[in-house]
Coordinates of C-alpha atoms and ligand atoms in Angstrom, one line a residue:
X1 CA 72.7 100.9 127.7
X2 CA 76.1 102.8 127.2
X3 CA 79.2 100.6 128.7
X4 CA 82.9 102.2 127.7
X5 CA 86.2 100.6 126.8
X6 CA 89.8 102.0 125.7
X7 CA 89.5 99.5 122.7
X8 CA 86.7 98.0 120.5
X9 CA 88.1 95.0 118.8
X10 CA 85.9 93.8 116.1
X11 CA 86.8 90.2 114.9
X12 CA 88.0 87.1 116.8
X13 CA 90.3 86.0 113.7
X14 CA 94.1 85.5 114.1
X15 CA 94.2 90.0 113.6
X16 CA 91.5 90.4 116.3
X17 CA 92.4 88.5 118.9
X18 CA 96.2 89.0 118.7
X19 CA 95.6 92.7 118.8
X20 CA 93.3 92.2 122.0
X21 CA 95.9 90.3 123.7
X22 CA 98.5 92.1 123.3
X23 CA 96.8 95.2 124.1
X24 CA 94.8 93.6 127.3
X25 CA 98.8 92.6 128.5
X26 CA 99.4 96.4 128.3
X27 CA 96.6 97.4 130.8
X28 CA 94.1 98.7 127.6
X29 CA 90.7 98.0 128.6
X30 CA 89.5 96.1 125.2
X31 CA 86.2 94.6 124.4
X32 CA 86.7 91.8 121.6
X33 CA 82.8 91.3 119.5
X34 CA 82.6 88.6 117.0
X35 CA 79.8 87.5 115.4
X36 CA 78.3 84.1 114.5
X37 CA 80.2 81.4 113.5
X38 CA 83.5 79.9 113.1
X39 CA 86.4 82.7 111.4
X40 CA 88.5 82.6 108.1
X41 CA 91.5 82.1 110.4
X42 CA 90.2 78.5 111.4
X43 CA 89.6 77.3 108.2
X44 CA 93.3 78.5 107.1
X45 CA 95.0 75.1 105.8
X46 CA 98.6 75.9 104.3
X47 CA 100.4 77.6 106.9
X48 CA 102.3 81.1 107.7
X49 CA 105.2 82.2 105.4
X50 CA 108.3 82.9 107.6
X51 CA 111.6 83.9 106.3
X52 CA 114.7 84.5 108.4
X53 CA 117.8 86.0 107.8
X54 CA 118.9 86.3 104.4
X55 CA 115.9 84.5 103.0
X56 CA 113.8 87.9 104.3
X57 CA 115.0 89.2 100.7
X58 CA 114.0 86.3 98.7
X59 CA 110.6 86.4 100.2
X60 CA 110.2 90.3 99.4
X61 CA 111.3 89.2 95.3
X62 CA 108.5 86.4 95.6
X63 CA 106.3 89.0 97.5
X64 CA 106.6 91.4 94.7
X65 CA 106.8 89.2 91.8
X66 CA 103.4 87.5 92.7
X67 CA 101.7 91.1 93.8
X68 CA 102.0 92.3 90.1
X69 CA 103.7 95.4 90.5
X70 CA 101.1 96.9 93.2
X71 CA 102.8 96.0 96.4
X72 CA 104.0 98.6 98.4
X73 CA 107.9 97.8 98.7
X74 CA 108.6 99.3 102.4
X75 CA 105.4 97.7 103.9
X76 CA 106.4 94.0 102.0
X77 CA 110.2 94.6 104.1
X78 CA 108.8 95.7 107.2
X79 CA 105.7 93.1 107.3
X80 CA 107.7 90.2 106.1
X81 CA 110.7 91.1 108.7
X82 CA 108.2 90.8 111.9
X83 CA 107.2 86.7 110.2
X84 CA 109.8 85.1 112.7
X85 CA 109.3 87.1 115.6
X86 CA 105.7 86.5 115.5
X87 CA 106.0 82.6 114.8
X88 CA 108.4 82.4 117.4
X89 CA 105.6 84.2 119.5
X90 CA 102.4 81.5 118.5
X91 CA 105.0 78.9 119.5
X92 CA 105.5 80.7 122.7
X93 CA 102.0 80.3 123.3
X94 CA 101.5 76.7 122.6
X95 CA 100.8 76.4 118.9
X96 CA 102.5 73.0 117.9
X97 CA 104.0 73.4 114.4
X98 CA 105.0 70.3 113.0
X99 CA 108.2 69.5 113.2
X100 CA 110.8 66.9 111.3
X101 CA 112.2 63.8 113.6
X102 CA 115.1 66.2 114.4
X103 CA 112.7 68.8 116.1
X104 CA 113.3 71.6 113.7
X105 CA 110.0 73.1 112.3
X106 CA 108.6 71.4 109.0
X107 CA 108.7 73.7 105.8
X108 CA 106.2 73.2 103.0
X109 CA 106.2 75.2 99.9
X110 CA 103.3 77.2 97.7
X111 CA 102.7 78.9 94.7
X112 CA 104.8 81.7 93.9
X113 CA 107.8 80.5 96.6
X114 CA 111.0 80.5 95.5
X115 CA 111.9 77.8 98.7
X116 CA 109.8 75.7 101.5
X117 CA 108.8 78.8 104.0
X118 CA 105.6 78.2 104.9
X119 CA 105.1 76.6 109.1
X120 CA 102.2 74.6 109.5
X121 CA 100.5 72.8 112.0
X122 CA 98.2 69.9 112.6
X123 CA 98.9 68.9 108.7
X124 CA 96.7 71.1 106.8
X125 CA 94.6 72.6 109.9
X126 CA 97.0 75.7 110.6
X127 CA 94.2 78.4 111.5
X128 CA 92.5 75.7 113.6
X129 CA 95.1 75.1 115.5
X130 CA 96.2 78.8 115.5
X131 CA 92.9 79.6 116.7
X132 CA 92.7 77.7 119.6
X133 CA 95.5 78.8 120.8
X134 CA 94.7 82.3 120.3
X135 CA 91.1 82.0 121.8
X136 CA 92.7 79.9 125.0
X137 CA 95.0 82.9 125.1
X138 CA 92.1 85.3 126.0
X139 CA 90.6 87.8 126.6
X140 CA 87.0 86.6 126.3
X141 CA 85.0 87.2 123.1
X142 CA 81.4 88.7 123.2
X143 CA 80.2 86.5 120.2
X144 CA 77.1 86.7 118.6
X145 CA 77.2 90.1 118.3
X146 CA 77.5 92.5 115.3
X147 CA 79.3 96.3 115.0
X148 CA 76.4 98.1 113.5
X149 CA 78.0 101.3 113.4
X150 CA 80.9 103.2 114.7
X151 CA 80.3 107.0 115.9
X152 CA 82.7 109.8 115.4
X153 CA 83.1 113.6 116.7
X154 CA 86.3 115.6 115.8
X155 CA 88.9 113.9 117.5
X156 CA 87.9 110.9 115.5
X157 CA 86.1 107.5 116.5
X158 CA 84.1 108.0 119.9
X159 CA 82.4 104.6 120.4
X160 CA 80.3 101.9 118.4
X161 CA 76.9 100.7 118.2
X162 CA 76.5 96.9 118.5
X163 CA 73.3 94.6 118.1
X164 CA 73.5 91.6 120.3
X165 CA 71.1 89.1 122.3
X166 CA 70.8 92.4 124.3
X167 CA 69.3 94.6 121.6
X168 CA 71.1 98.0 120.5
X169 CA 73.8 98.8 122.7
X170 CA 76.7 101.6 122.8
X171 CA 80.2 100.9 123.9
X172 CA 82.4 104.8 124.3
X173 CA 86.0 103.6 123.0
X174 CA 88.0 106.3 121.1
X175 CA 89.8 103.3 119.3
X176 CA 88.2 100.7 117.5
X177 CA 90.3 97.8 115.6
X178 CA 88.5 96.5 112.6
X179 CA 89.5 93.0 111.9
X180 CA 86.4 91.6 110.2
X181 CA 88.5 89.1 107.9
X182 CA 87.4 89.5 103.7
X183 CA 84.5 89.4 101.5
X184 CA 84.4 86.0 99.6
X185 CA 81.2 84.7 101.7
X186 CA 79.4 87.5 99.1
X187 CA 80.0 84.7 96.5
X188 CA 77.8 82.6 95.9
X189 CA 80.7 79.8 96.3
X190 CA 83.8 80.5 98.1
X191 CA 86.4 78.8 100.4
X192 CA 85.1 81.5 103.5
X193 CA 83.2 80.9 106.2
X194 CA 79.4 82.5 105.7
X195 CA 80.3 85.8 107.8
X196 CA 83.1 86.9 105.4
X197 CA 80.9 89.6 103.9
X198 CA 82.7 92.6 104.3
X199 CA 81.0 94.5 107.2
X200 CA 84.4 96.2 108.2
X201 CA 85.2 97.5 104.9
X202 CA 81.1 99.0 105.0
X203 CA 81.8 100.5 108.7
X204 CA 85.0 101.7 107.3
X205 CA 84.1 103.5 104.5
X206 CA 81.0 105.1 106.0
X207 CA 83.1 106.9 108.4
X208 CA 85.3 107.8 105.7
X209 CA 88.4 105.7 105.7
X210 CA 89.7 105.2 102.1
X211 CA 89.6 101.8 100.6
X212 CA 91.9 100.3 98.1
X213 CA 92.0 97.6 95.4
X214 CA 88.8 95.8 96.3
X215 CA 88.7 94.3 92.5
X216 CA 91.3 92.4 93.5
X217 CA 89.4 89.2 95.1
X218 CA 91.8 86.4 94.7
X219 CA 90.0 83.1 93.5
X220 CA 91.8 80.4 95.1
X221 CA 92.8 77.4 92.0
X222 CA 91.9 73.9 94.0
X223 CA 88.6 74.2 95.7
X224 CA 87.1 71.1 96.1
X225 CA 84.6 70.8 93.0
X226 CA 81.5 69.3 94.4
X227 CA 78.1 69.7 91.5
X228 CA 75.8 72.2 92.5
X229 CA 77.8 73.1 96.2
X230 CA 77.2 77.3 96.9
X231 CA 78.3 78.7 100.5
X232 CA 81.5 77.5 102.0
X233 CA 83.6 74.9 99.8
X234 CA 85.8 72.9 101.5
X235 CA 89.4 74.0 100.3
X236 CA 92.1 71.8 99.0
X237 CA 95.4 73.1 99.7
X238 CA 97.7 74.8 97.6
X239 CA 100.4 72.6 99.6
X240 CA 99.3 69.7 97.9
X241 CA 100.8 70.8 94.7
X242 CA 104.0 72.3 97.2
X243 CA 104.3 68.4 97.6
X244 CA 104.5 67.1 94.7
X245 CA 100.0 67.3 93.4
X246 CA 99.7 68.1 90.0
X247 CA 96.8 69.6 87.7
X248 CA 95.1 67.8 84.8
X249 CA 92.5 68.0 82.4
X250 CA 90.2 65.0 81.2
X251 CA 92.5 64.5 78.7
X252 CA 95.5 63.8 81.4
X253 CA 97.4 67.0 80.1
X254 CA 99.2 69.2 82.4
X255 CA 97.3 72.7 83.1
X256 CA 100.4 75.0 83.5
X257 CA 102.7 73.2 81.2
X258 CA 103.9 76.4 79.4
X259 CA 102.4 78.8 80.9
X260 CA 104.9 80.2 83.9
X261 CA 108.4 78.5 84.5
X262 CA 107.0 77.5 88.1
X263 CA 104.1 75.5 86.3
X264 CA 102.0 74.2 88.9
X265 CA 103.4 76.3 91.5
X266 CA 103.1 79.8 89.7
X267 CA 101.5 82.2 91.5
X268 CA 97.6 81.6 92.3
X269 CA 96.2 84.3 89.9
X270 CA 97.9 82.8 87.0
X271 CA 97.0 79.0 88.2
X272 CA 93.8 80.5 88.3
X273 CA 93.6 82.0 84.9
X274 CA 95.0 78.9 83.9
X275 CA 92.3 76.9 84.4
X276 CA 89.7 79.3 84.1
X277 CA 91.0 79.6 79.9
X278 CA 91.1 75.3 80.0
X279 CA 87.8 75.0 81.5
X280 CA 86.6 77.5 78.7
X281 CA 88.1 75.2 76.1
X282 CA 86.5 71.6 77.7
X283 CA 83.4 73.3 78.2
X284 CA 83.7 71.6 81.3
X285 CA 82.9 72.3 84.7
X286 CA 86.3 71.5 87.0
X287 CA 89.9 70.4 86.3
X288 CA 91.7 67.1 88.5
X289 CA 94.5 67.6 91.1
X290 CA 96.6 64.1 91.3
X291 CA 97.8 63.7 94.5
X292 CA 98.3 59.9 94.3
X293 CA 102.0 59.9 94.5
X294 CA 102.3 61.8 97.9
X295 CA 103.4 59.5 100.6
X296 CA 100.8 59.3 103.7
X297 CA 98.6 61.5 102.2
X298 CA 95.8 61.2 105.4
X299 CA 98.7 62.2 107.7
X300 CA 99.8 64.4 106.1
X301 CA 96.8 66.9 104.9
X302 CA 93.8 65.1 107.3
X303 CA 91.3 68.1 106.6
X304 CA 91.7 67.5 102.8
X305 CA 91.4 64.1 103.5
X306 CA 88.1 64.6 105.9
X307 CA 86.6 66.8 102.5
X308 CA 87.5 64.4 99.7
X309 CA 86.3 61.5 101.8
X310 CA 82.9 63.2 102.6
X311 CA 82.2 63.9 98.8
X312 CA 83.0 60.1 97.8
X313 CA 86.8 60.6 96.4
X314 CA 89.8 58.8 98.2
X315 CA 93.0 60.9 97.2
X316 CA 95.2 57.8 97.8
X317 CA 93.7 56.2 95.1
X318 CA 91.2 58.9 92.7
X319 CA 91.8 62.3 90.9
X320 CA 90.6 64.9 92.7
X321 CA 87.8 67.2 90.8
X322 CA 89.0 71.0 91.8
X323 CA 88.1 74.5 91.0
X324 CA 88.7 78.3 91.4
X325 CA 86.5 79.7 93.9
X326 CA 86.5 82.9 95.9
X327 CA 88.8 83.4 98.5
X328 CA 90.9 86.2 99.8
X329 CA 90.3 90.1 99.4
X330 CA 94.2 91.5 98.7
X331 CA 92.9 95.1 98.9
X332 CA 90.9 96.8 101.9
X333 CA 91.0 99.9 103.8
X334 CA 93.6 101.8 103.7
X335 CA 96.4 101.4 106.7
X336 CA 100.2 101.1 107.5
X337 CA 101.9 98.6 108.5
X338 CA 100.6 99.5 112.2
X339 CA 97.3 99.6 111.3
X340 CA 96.5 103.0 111.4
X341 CA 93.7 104.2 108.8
X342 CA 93.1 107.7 107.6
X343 CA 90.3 108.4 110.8
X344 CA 92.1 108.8 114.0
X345 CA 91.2 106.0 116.7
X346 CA 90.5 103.7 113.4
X347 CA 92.7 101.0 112.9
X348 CA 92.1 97.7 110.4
X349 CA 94.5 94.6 110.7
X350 CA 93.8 91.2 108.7
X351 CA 92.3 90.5 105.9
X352 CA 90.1 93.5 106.1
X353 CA 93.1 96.0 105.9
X354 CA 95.2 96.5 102.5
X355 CA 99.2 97.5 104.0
X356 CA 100.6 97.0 100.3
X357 CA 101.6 93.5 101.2
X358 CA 99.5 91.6 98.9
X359 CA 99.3 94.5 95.9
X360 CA 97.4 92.9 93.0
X361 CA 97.7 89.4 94.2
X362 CA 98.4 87.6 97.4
X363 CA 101.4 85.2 97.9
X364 CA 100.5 82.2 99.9
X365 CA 101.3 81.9 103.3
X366 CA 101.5 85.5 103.6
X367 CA 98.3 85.9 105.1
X368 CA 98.1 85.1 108.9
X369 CA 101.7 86.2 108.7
X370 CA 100.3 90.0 108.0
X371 CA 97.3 89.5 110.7
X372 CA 99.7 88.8 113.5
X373 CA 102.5 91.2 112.6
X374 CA 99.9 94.3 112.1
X375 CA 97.4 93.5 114.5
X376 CA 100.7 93.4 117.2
X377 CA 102.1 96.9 116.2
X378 CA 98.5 98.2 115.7
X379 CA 98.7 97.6 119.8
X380 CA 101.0 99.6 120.5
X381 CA 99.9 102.3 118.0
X382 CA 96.5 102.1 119.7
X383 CA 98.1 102.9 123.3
X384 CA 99.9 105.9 121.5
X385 CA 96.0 107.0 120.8
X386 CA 95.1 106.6 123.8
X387 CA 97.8 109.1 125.5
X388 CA 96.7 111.6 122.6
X389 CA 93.0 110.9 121.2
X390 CA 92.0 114.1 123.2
X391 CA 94.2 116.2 121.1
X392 CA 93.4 114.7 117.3
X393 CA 91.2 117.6 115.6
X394 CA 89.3 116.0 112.5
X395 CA 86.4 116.9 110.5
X396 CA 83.6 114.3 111.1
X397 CA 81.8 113.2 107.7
X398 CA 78.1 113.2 108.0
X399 CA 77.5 109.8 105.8
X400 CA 74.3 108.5 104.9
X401 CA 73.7 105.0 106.7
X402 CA 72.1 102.3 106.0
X403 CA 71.2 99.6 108.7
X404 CA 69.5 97.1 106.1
X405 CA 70.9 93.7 105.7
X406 CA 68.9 92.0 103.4
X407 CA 70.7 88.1 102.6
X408 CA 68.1 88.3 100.1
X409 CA 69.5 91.1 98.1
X410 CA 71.1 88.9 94.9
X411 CA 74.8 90.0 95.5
X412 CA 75.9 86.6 95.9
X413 CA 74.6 86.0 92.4
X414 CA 75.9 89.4 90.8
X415 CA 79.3 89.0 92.2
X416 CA 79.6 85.0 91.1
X417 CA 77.9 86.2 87.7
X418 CA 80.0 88.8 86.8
X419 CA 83.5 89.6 89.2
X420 CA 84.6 85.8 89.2
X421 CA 88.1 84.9 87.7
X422 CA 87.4 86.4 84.4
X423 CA 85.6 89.3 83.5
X424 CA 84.7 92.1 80.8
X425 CA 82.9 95.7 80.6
X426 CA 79.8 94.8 79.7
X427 CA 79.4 92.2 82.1
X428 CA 80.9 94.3 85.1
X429 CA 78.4 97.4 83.8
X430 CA 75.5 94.9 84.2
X431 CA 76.4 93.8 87.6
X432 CA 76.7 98.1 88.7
X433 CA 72.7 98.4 87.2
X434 CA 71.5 95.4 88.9
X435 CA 73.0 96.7 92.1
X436 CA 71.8 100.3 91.8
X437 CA 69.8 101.0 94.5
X438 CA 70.0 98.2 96.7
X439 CA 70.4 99.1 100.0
X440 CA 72.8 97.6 102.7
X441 CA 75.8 97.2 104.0
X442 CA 76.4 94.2 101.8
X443 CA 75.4 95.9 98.5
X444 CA 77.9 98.7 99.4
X445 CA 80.7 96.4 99.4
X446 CA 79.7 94.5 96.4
X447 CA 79.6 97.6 94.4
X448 CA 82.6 98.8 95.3
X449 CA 84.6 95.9 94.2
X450 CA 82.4 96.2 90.8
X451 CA 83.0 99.4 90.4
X452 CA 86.3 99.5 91.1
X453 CA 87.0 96.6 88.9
X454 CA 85.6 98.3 86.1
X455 CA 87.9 101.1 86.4
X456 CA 90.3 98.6 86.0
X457 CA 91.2 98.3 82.4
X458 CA 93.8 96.4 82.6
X459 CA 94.5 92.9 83.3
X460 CA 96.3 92.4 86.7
X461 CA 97.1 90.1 89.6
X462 CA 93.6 88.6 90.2
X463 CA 92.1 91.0 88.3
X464 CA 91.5 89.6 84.6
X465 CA 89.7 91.1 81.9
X466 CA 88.4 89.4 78.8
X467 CA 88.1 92.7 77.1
X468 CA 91.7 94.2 78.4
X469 CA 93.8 91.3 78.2
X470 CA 96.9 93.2 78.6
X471 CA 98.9 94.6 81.6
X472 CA 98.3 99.0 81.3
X473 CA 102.1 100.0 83.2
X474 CA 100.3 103.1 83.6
X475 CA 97.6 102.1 86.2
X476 CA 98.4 102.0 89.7
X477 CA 95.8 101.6 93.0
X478 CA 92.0 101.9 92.2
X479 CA 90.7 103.8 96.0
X480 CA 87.2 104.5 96.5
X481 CA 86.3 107.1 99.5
X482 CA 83.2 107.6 101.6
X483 CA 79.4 107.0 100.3
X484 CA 77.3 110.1 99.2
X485 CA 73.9 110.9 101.2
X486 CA 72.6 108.1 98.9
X487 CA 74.3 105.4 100.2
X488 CA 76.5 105.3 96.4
X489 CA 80.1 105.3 97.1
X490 CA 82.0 108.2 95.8
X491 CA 85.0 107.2 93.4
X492 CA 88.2 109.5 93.6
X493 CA 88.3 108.9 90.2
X494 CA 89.7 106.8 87.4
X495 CA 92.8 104.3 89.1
X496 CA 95.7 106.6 90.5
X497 CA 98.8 106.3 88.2
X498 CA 101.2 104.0 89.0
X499 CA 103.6 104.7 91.8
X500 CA 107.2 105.2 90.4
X501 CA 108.5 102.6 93.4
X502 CA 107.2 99.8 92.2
X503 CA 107.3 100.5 88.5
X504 CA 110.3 98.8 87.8
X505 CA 108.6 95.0 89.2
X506 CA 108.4 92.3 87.1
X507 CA 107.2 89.0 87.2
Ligands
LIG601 C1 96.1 77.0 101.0 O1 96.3 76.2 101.9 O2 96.2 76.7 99.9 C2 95.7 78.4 101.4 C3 96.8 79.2 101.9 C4 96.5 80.6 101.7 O3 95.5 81.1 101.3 O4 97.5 81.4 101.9

């Protein structure tokens, strides 16, 4: 059965479903397909980073400094400069931040924020709320169904193939959003629902969109350590600590205490590292987050509240056992700040897309920020497609695919094993053998990430390496392009030199 549309979204997430609105309002016929399961939008805690005014600037310098010297300046201005706009937009539609007795929205702070930016709602359940409003918002979602593939012909994407409680179907579209969210549900533990696994960045890159910086997965510091847990781990936020939380060993000794002048509140890859080298000390398994001195703690963070008290631990009263886990994907495919990728009709918003926002490590906050700011322009770009798409000449790529899914394909293990928080050569060169010929769209991501991380030599952002300890100023963005008639991908080669614009960052 062949049905058509103006617009595939794929994704129901904060990118997805703001793209489909705004688009739908425009008269763009859209078709919105989401798979099973909840998104990484409603299990968003902290909140959305918004800056007004002259604080745009100061959020850029905290943008930058916790990005490592990989963001892409122009795309941090223009992406941060859309935050109120887009706020002011979710409040429009009903979202009810939370606000102080005087009605004026309630700041929190996070690492790597200079000031309290970061709007949240219901506590500690931003993305739920966010994504209720959104999905009330319309239009409708065909869940339960998975992009397969998307087709191409020389004026770029033509349509996509979708398995669904129907079978195989077709949809003709000559756009198609991607806005899959990340990749951490390839962990074997990780803060992401189970359908983070990447299938975007596999439908991107088999139609031959670049991808960027996929070794940089950033491992969130305070996961809720629970023995033995794999699959999603409830998260604690980092907004505990922006509220006073701090982190300690068995001992009672400060994690951070000398390590960054913002101690708890440095940026996450280096909170991350941080307890990564203490846990290698202890030999032990977690670190402790005390929150006991934060006023109303149920009131104020009830899903953190909802975890600890499931796993036996009252915060009011008992440390809270926390660890780094799996969490955000800073790189992706290739776009700007409207979402366009390098295949005309293509377009990636979210988590799934790398703008040069996030660079080697992702400030907090800044996340559904960038899904609502892109996946809004990336409307209007898409409408510009649609008065042109006839007249885009492109050379289609005739890309191996492979269908296969296997769950049972050991990535989950590889990755945990051997791309977590730390890593080294040998380790990353074991995980590329045990991933040679796997098949899937699942193995393709995982060794991507692997082998660009690997390439990396360097220690950067959320990228550490045992065996390159030190930051190379030489290295800029790792990209990875298309997949061989083997299903390998096909490296552009060793890390591009670092771009000249955003040499002179430091942290
Ligand atoms: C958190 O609440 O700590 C997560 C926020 C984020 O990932 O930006």
């Amino acid at each position: 059965m062949t049905a058509s549309a103006d617009l595939v979204v794929v994704g129901a997430g904060i990118a997805g479903l703001t793209a489909a609105r705004v688009a739908a309002a425009a008269g763009i016929r859209v078709v919105v397909i989401a798979k099973d399961g909840p998104t990484g939008t409603s299990y968003a805690q902290g909140g959305i980073a918004v800056s007004r005014g002259a604080d745009v600037e100061v959020h850029l310098a905290d943008t930058l400094a916790a990005g490592d010297g990989l963001c892409d300046v122009d795309a941090v201005r223009s992406i941060l400069a859309g935050a109120a706009e887009a706020v002011d937009e979710l409040a429009a539609l009903g979202t009810a931040f939370d606000r102080g007795s005087d009605g004026s929205l309630s700041m929190t702070r996070e690492g790597g924020h200079s000031i309290n930016r970061i709007v949240h709602a219901g506590g500690d359940a931003t993305g739920a709320v966010v994504q209720e409003v959104l999905s009330a918002a319309g239009p409708t979602v065909r869940h339960h169904c998975t992009v397969i593939d998307i087709r191409t012909d020389a004026h770029g994407v033509a349509g996509v193939v979708v398995a669904g409680p129907d079978g195989i179907t077709t949809i003709d579209t000559p756009a198609v959003l991607i806005a899959t969210g990340g990749i951490a549900g390839l962990y074997a533990a990780g803060t992401n629902p189970p359908g983070s696994t990447g299938d975007g960045i596999a439908l991107a890159v088999r139609v031959g969109a670049r991808v960027a910086d996929l070794e940089f997965v950033q491992f969130h510091p305070t996961a809720l350590w629970i023995e033995g847990a794999t699959g999603r781990i409830p998260l604690v936020s980092e907004a505990v600590r922006g509220e006073g939380a701090v982190l300690l060993d068995r001992a009672g000794h400060s994690i951070t205490a000398g390590v960054h002048p913002l101690g708890d509140l440095a940026p996450r890859d280096i909170v991350a590292r941080a307890i990564a080298e203490r846990l290698r000390q202890t030999g032990e398994s977690h670190v402790w987050l005390d929150a006991r001195a934060i006023d109303n703690f149920p009131d104020r963070f009830p899903t953190v509240t909802a975890s600890c008290r499931a796993a036996g631990i009252d915060p009011a009263h008992d440390l809270i056992p926390v660890a780094p886990a799996a969490h955000y994907l800073c790189g992706g495919v290739i776009t700007d700040t409207a979402g366009r990728t390098d295949v005309p009709g293509l377009f990636a918003a979210g988590e799934v897309a790398r703008t040069g926002l996030h660079g080697a490590n992702r400030l907090a906050s800044n996340s559904l920020l960038e899904g609502m700011v892109v996946a809004r322009r990336s409307a209007d770009a898409i409408r510009e497609r649609l008065g042109r798409w006839d007249l885009d000449r492109w050379e289609p790529r005739d890309l191996a695919r492979t269908v296969a899914d296997d769950t049972n394909d050991g990535v989950p293990q590889i990755l945990s094993d051997t791309a977590g928080v730390v890593r080294t050569g040998d380790g990353l060169d074991d995980a590329d053998r045990r991933l040679h010929g796997r098949a899937g769209d699942r193995a393709l991501v995982a060794q991507l990430v692997i082998r660009a991380a690997q390439r990396r030599t360097e220690t950067r952002g959320c990228h550490t390496r045992l065996d390159h300890p030190d930051t190379d100023p030489a290295l800029g963005h790792s990209l990875a392009y298309g997949i061989d008639p083997d299903g390998e991908p096909i490296d552009l080669g060793p890390v591009l030199p670092h771009p000249a614009a955003t040499a002179e960052v430091t942290r």
